[in-house]
Amino acid sequence: MKTLESDLDTCLIFKIDRETFGVNVSKVVEILEVPHITKIPKAPAYIRGVINLRGTVLPVVDTRIKFGLAPVNDTASTCIIVLSIDCGAENTTVGVLVDEVKAVLEINESTLAAVPKIGGKYDSEYLKGFTSQGDDFVMMLNIDKVFASKDIVNLKDHMAATNPIA
């Protein structure tokens, strides 16, 4: 039997365009200001490039493009959330570019509304559910599904093998 306390998830809330999203903080490694991002030729459009994160290659995903939105110039609020992603038998680290980090909140799992099965802007397999926060709906992301793309893992492995950052 679950207790009320075990139903609570601590979540990082962020904005992309006018939408509000959340991820479990257990997946968050750190939050970074946007440094210089090195472009990678022939990478998928949603991969902005890579950065040097303390001597390791970190692929950076532009969430606006990944979610089918128009790209925009970075602002002072734009940041990179570094996430630990389950990719089958292994974990990988990926940076995701977001417009703004809003808050860290406790969200009760039992209050998540189910993802509608009919059309929507975002692929329902990417969402765990919806919750409300004030006047906003928060879309809770299944982060392992959204960013565990073989393109990201392959790019990271290729870059580490052929051009390690010293």
PDB file of C-alpha atoms in Angstrom:
ATOM      1  CA  MET A   1       0.000   0.000   0.000  1.00  0.00           C
ATOM      2  CA  LYS A   2       1.406   3.397  -0.995  1.00  0.00           C
ATOM      3  CA  THR A   3       1.498   6.189   1.513  1.00  0.00           C
ATOM      4  CA  LEU A   4       0.653   9.752   0.549  1.00  0.00           C
ATOM      5  CA  GLU A   5       4.326  10.648   0.894  1.00  0.00           C
ATOM      6  CA  SER A   6       5.426   7.924  -1.571  1.00  0.00           C
ATOM      7  CA  ASP A   7       2.915   9.244  -4.138  1.00  0.00           C
ATOM      8  CA  LEU A   8       4.788  12.559  -4.311  1.00  0.00           C
ATOM      9  CA  ASP A   9       7.298  13.167  -7.069  1.00  0.00           C
ATOM     10  CA  THR A  10       9.660  16.111  -7.028  1.00  0.00           C
ATOM     11  CA  CYS A  11       9.574  17.609 -10.508  1.00  0.00           C
ATOM     12  CA  LEU A  12      11.458  20.304 -12.392  1.00  0.00           C
ATOM     13  CA  ILE A  13       8.998  22.556 -14.231  1.00  0.00           C
ATOM     14  CA  PHE A  14      10.083  24.390 -17.394  1.00  0.00           C
ATOM     15  CA  LYS A  15       8.661  26.249 -20.390  1.00  0.00           C
ATOM     16  CA  ILE A  16       9.004  25.637 -24.098  1.00  0.00           C
ATOM     17  CA  ASP A  17       7.158  28.239 -26.135  1.00  0.00           C
ATOM     18  CA  ARG A  18       3.939  28.868 -24.190  1.00  0.00           C
ATOM     19  CA  GLU A  19       3.696  25.297 -22.872  1.00  0.00           C
ATOM     20  CA  THR A  20       4.682  24.088 -19.408  1.00  0.00           C
ATOM     21  CA  PHE A  21       6.406  20.732 -18.935  1.00  0.00           C
ATOM     22  CA  GLY A  22       7.738  18.744 -16.010  1.00  0.00           C
ATOM     23  CA  VAL A  23      10.330  16.013 -15.465  1.00  0.00           C
ATOM     24  CA  ASN A  24      11.145  14.027 -12.369  1.00  0.00           C
ATOM     25  CA  VAL A  25      14.196  15.568 -10.687  1.00  0.00           C
ATOM     26  CA  SER A  26      15.752  12.116 -10.356  1.00  0.00           C
ATOM     27  CA  LYS A  27      16.503  12.442 -14.102  1.00  0.00           C
ATOM     28  CA  VAL A  28      18.077  15.917 -13.775  1.00  0.00           C
ATOM     29  CA  VAL A  29      21.860  16.022 -13.471  1.00  0.00           C
ATOM     30  CA  GLU A  30      22.245  19.808 -13.564  1.00  0.00           C
ATOM     31  CA  ILE A  31      21.071  23.017 -15.218  1.00  0.00           C
ATOM     32  CA  LEU A  32      23.506  25.081 -17.309  1.00  0.00           C
ATOM     33  CA  GLU A  33      23.635  28.494 -18.901  1.00  0.00           C
ATOM     34  CA  VAL A  34      23.941  28.113 -22.673  1.00  0.00           C
ATOM     35  CA  PRO A  35      27.639  27.968 -23.658  1.00  0.00           C
ATOM     36  CA  HIS A  36      29.009  27.856 -27.192  1.00  0.00           C
ATOM     37  CA  ILE A  37      27.416  24.864 -28.923  1.00  0.00           C
ATOM     38  CA  THR A  38      29.489  23.177 -31.637  1.00  0.00           C
ATOM     39  CA  LYS A  39      27.404  22.296 -34.693  1.00  0.00           C
ATOM     40  CA  ILE A  40      27.648  18.755 -36.026  1.00  0.00           C
ATOM     41  CA  PRO A  41      27.406  18.315 -39.814  1.00  0.00           C
ATOM     42  CA  LYS A  42      24.573  16.033 -40.989  1.00  0.00           C
ATOM     43  CA  ALA A  43      23.113  15.650 -37.481  1.00  0.00           C
ATOM     44  CA  PRO A  44      19.311  15.494 -37.234  1.00  0.00           C
ATOM     45  CA  ALA A  45      17.756  18.984 -37.242  1.00  0.00           C
ATOM     46  CA  TYR A  46      16.699  18.735 -33.574  1.00  0.00           C
ATOM     47  CA  ILE A  47      20.299  18.181 -32.420  1.00  0.00           C
ATOM     48  CA  ARG A  48      21.699  21.687 -31.954  1.00  0.00           C
ATOM     49  CA  GLY A  49      25.221  20.289 -31.513  1.00  0.00           C
ATOM     50  CA  VAL A  50      27.537  19.291 -28.685  1.00  0.00           C
ATOM     51  CA  ILE A  51      29.178  21.004 -25.733  1.00  0.00           C
ATOM     52  CA  ASN A  52      32.169  20.189 -23.561  1.00  0.00           C
ATOM     53  CA  LEU A  53      30.835  19.204 -20.131  1.00  0.00           C
ATOM     54  CA  ARG A  54      33.893  18.781 -17.945  1.00  0.00           C
ATOM     55  CA  GLY A  55      35.793  16.875 -20.624  1.00  0.00           C
ATOM     56  CA  THR A  56      32.909  14.818 -21.995  1.00  0.00           C
ATOM     57  CA  VAL A  57      30.877  15.283 -25.159  1.00  0.00           C
ATOM     58  CA  LEU A  58      27.288  16.260 -24.363  1.00  0.00           C
ATOM     59  CA  PRO A  59      24.782  16.275 -27.232  1.00  0.00           C
ATOM     60  CA  VAL A  60      22.303  19.155 -26.985  1.00  0.00           C
ATOM     61  CA  VAL A  61      18.745  18.721 -28.245  1.00  0.00           C
ATOM     62  CA  ASP A  62      16.732  21.783 -29.274  1.00  0.00           C
ATOM     63  CA  THR A  63      13.375  20.885 -27.703  1.00  0.00           C
ATOM     64  CA  ARG A  64      11.532  23.411 -29.864  1.00  0.00           C
ATOM     65  CA  ILE A  65      12.539  21.535 -33.011  1.00  0.00           C
ATOM     66  CA  LYS A  66      12.111  18.104 -31.366  1.00  0.00           C
ATOM     67  CA  PHE A  67       8.526  19.090 -30.464  1.00  0.00           C
ATOM     68  CA  GLY A  68       7.763  20.528 -33.909  1.00  0.00           C
ATOM     69  CA  LEU A  69       7.933  24.215 -32.942  1.00  0.00           C
ATOM     70  CA  ALA A  70       9.696  27.031 -34.765  1.00  0.00           C
ATOM     71  CA  PRO A  71      13.254  27.709 -33.596  1.00  0.00           C
ATOM     72  CA  VAL A  72      13.951  31.042 -31.890  1.00  0.00           C
ATOM     73  CA  ASN A  73      17.057  32.883 -30.775  1.00  0.00           C
ATOM     74  CA  ASP A  74      18.301  32.079 -27.286  1.00  0.00           C
ATOM     75  CA  THR A  75      17.432  34.577 -24.543  1.00  0.00           C
ATOM     76  CA  ALA A  76      18.815  35.253 -21.065  1.00  0.00           C
ATOM     77  CA  SER A  77      16.288  32.686 -19.743  1.00  0.00           C
ATOM     78  CA  THR A  78      17.270  29.931 -22.190  1.00  0.00           C
ATOM     79  CA  CYS A  79      19.147  27.119 -20.482  1.00  0.00           C
ATOM     80  CA  ILE A  80      20.239  23.517 -20.872  1.00  0.00           C
ATOM     81  CA  ILE A  81      18.835  20.862 -18.573  1.00  0.00           C
ATOM     82  CA  VAL A  82      21.309  17.973 -18.389  1.00  0.00           C
ATOM     83  CA  LEU A  83      19.329  14.727 -18.100  1.00  0.00           C
ATOM     84  CA  SER A  84      20.214  11.107 -17.420  1.00  0.00           C
ATOM     85  CA  ILE A  85      18.281   9.003 -19.930  1.00  0.00           C
ATOM     86  CA  ASP A  86      17.654   5.242 -19.862  1.00  0.00           C
ATOM     87  CA  CYS A  87      18.569   3.811 -23.262  1.00  0.00           C
ATOM     88  CA  GLY A  88      17.760   0.147 -22.823  1.00  0.00           C
ATOM     89  CA  ALA A  89      20.703  -1.506 -21.098  1.00  0.00           C
ATOM     90  CA  GLU A  90      22.611   1.727 -20.552  1.00  0.00           C
ATOM     91  CA  ASN A  91      22.196   5.290 -19.375  1.00  0.00           C
ATOM     92  CA  THR A  92      23.335   8.277 -21.370  1.00  0.00           C
ATOM     93  CA  THR A  93      23.474  11.958 -20.609  1.00  0.00           C
ATOM     94  CA  VAL A  94      21.902  14.521 -22.905  1.00  0.00           C
ATOM     95  CA  GLY A  95      21.398  18.272 -22.724  1.00  0.00           C
ATOM     96  CA  VAL A  96      17.977  19.658 -23.594  1.00  0.00           C
ATOM     97  CA  LEU A  97      17.570  23.292 -24.522  1.00  0.00           C
ATOM     98  CA  VAL A  98      14.509  24.896 -22.890  1.00  0.00           C
ATOM     99  CA  ASP A  99      13.160  28.441 -22.936  1.00  0.00           C
ATOM    100  CA  GLU A 100      13.001  28.840 -19.165  1.00  0.00           C
ATOM    101  CA  VAL A 101      13.180  26.824 -15.940  1.00  0.00           C
ATOM    102  CA  LYS A 102      10.253  27.802 -13.718  1.00  0.00           C
ATOM    103  CA  ALA A 103      10.272  25.849 -10.434  1.00  0.00           C
ATOM    104  CA  VAL A 104      10.765  22.637  -8.523  1.00  0.00           C
ATOM    105  CA  LEU A 105       7.451  21.262  -7.278  1.00  0.00           C
ATOM    106  CA  GLU A 106       6.036  18.284  -5.433  1.00  0.00           C
ATOM    107  CA  ILE A 107       3.395  16.622  -7.586  1.00  0.00           C
ATOM    108  CA  ASN A 108       1.123  13.857  -6.350  1.00  0.00           C
ATOM    109  CA  GLU A 109       1.126  10.977  -8.875  1.00  0.00           C
ATOM    110  CA  SER A 110      -2.506  10.231  -8.117  1.00  0.00           C
ATOM    111  CA  THR A 111      -3.544  13.691  -9.354  1.00  0.00           C
ATOM    112  CA  LEU A 112      -2.103  13.206 -12.846  1.00  0.00           C
ATOM    113  CA  ALA A 113      -4.809  13.258 -15.494  1.00  0.00           C
ATOM    114  CA  ALA A 114      -4.506  10.621 -18.203  1.00  0.00           C
ATOM    115  CA  VAL A 115      -3.102  11.553 -21.591  1.00  0.00           C
ATOM    116  CA  PRO A 116      -5.934  11.857 -24.143  1.00  0.00           C
ATOM    117  CA  LYS A 117      -5.754   9.148 -26.811  1.00  0.00           C
ATOM    118  CA  ILE A 118      -7.114  11.423 -29.548  1.00  0.00           C
ATOM    119  CA  GLY A 119      -5.016  13.863 -31.587  1.00  0.00           C
ATOM    120  CA  GLY A 120      -2.777  16.310 -29.900  1.00  0.00           C
ATOM    121  CA  LYS A 121       0.204  18.510 -30.461  1.00  0.00           C
ATOM    122  CA  TYR A 122       2.603  16.089 -28.745  1.00  0.00           C
ATOM    123  CA  ASP A 123       3.032  12.327 -29.154  1.00  0.00           C
ATOM    124  CA  SER A 124       1.127  10.696 -26.279  1.00  0.00           C
ATOM    125  CA  GLU A 125       3.910   8.143 -25.701  1.00  0.00           C
ATOM    126  CA  TYR A 126       6.094  11.087 -24.621  1.00  0.00           C
ATOM    127  CA  LEU A 127       3.678  12.090 -21.844  1.00  0.00           C
ATOM    128  CA  LYS A 128       3.022  10.502 -18.442  1.00  0.00           C
ATOM    129  CA  GLY A 129       0.037  12.710 -17.745  1.00  0.00           C
ATOM    130  CA  PHE A 130      -1.185  16.221 -17.012  1.00  0.00           C
ATOM    131  CA  THR A 131      -1.459  18.176 -13.813  1.00  0.00           C
ATOM    132  CA  SER A 132      -2.433  21.758 -13.129  1.00  0.00           C
ATOM    133  CA  GLN A 133      -0.289  24.396 -11.532  1.00  0.00           C
ATOM    134  CA  GLY A 134      -2.208  27.590 -10.961  1.00  0.00           C
ATOM    135  CA  ASP A 135      -3.748  28.533 -14.313  1.00  0.00           C
ATOM    136  CA  ASP A 136      -1.345  26.351 -16.322  1.00  0.00           C
ATOM    137  CA  PHE A 137      -1.510  22.712 -17.305  1.00  0.00           C
ATOM    138  CA  VAL A 138       1.804  20.941 -16.779  1.00  0.00           C
ATOM    139  CA  MET A 139       2.605  18.103 -19.183  1.00  0.00           C
ATOM    140  CA  MET A 140       4.661  15.538 -17.316  1.00  0.00           C
ATOM    141  CA  LEU A 141       7.169  14.064 -19.769  1.00  0.00           C
ATOM    142  CA  ASN A 142       8.267  10.457 -20.060  1.00  0.00           C
ATOM    143  CA  ILE A 143      11.793  11.707 -20.528  1.00  0.00           C
ATOM    144  CA  ASP A 144      13.265   8.314 -21.436  1.00  0.00           C
ATOM    145  CA  LYS A 145      10.902   8.099 -24.435  1.00  0.00           C
ATOM    146  CA  VAL A 146      11.336  11.710 -25.576  1.00  0.00           C
ATOM    147  CA  PHE A 147      15.115  11.901 -25.636  1.00  0.00           C
ATOM    148  CA  ALA A 148      16.348   8.280 -25.803  1.00  0.00           C
ATOM    149  CA  SER A 149      16.780   8.473 -29.548  1.00  0.00           C
ATOM    150  CA  LYS A 150      19.293   6.225 -31.247  1.00  0.00           C
ATOM    151  CA  ASP A 151      20.415   9.377 -33.126  1.00  0.00           C
ATOM    152  CA  ILE A 152      21.498  10.974 -29.838  1.00  0.00           C
ATOM    153  CA  VAL A 153      23.243   7.862 -28.506  1.00  0.00           C
ATOM    154  CA  ASN A 154      24.973   7.208 -31.853  1.00  0.00           C
ATOM    155  CA  LEU A 155      26.079  10.856 -32.156  1.00  0.00           C
ATOM    156  CA  LYS A 156      27.500  10.855 -28.642  1.00  0.00           C
ATOM    157  CA  ASP A 157      29.352   7.558 -29.203  1.00  0.00           C
ATOM    158  CA  HIS A 158      30.669   8.700 -32.598  1.00  0.00           C
ATOM    159  CA  MET A 159      31.908  12.048 -31.253  1.00  0.00           C
ATOM    160  CA  ALA A 160      33.587  10.445 -28.229  1.00  0.00           C
ATOM    161  CA  ALA A 161      35.355   7.883 -30.426  1.00  0.00           C
ATOM    162  CA  THR A 162      36.477  10.182 -33.238  1.00  0.00           C
ATOM    163  CA  ASN A 163      37.016  13.549 -31.631  1.00  0.00           C
ATOM    164  CA  PRO A 164      37.289  13.359 -27.842  1.00  0.00           C
ATOM    165  CA  ILE A 165      37.361  16.683 -26.047  1.00  0.00           C
ATOM    166  CA  ALA A 166      40.526  17.075 -24.051  1.00  0.00           C
TER     167      ALA A 166
END
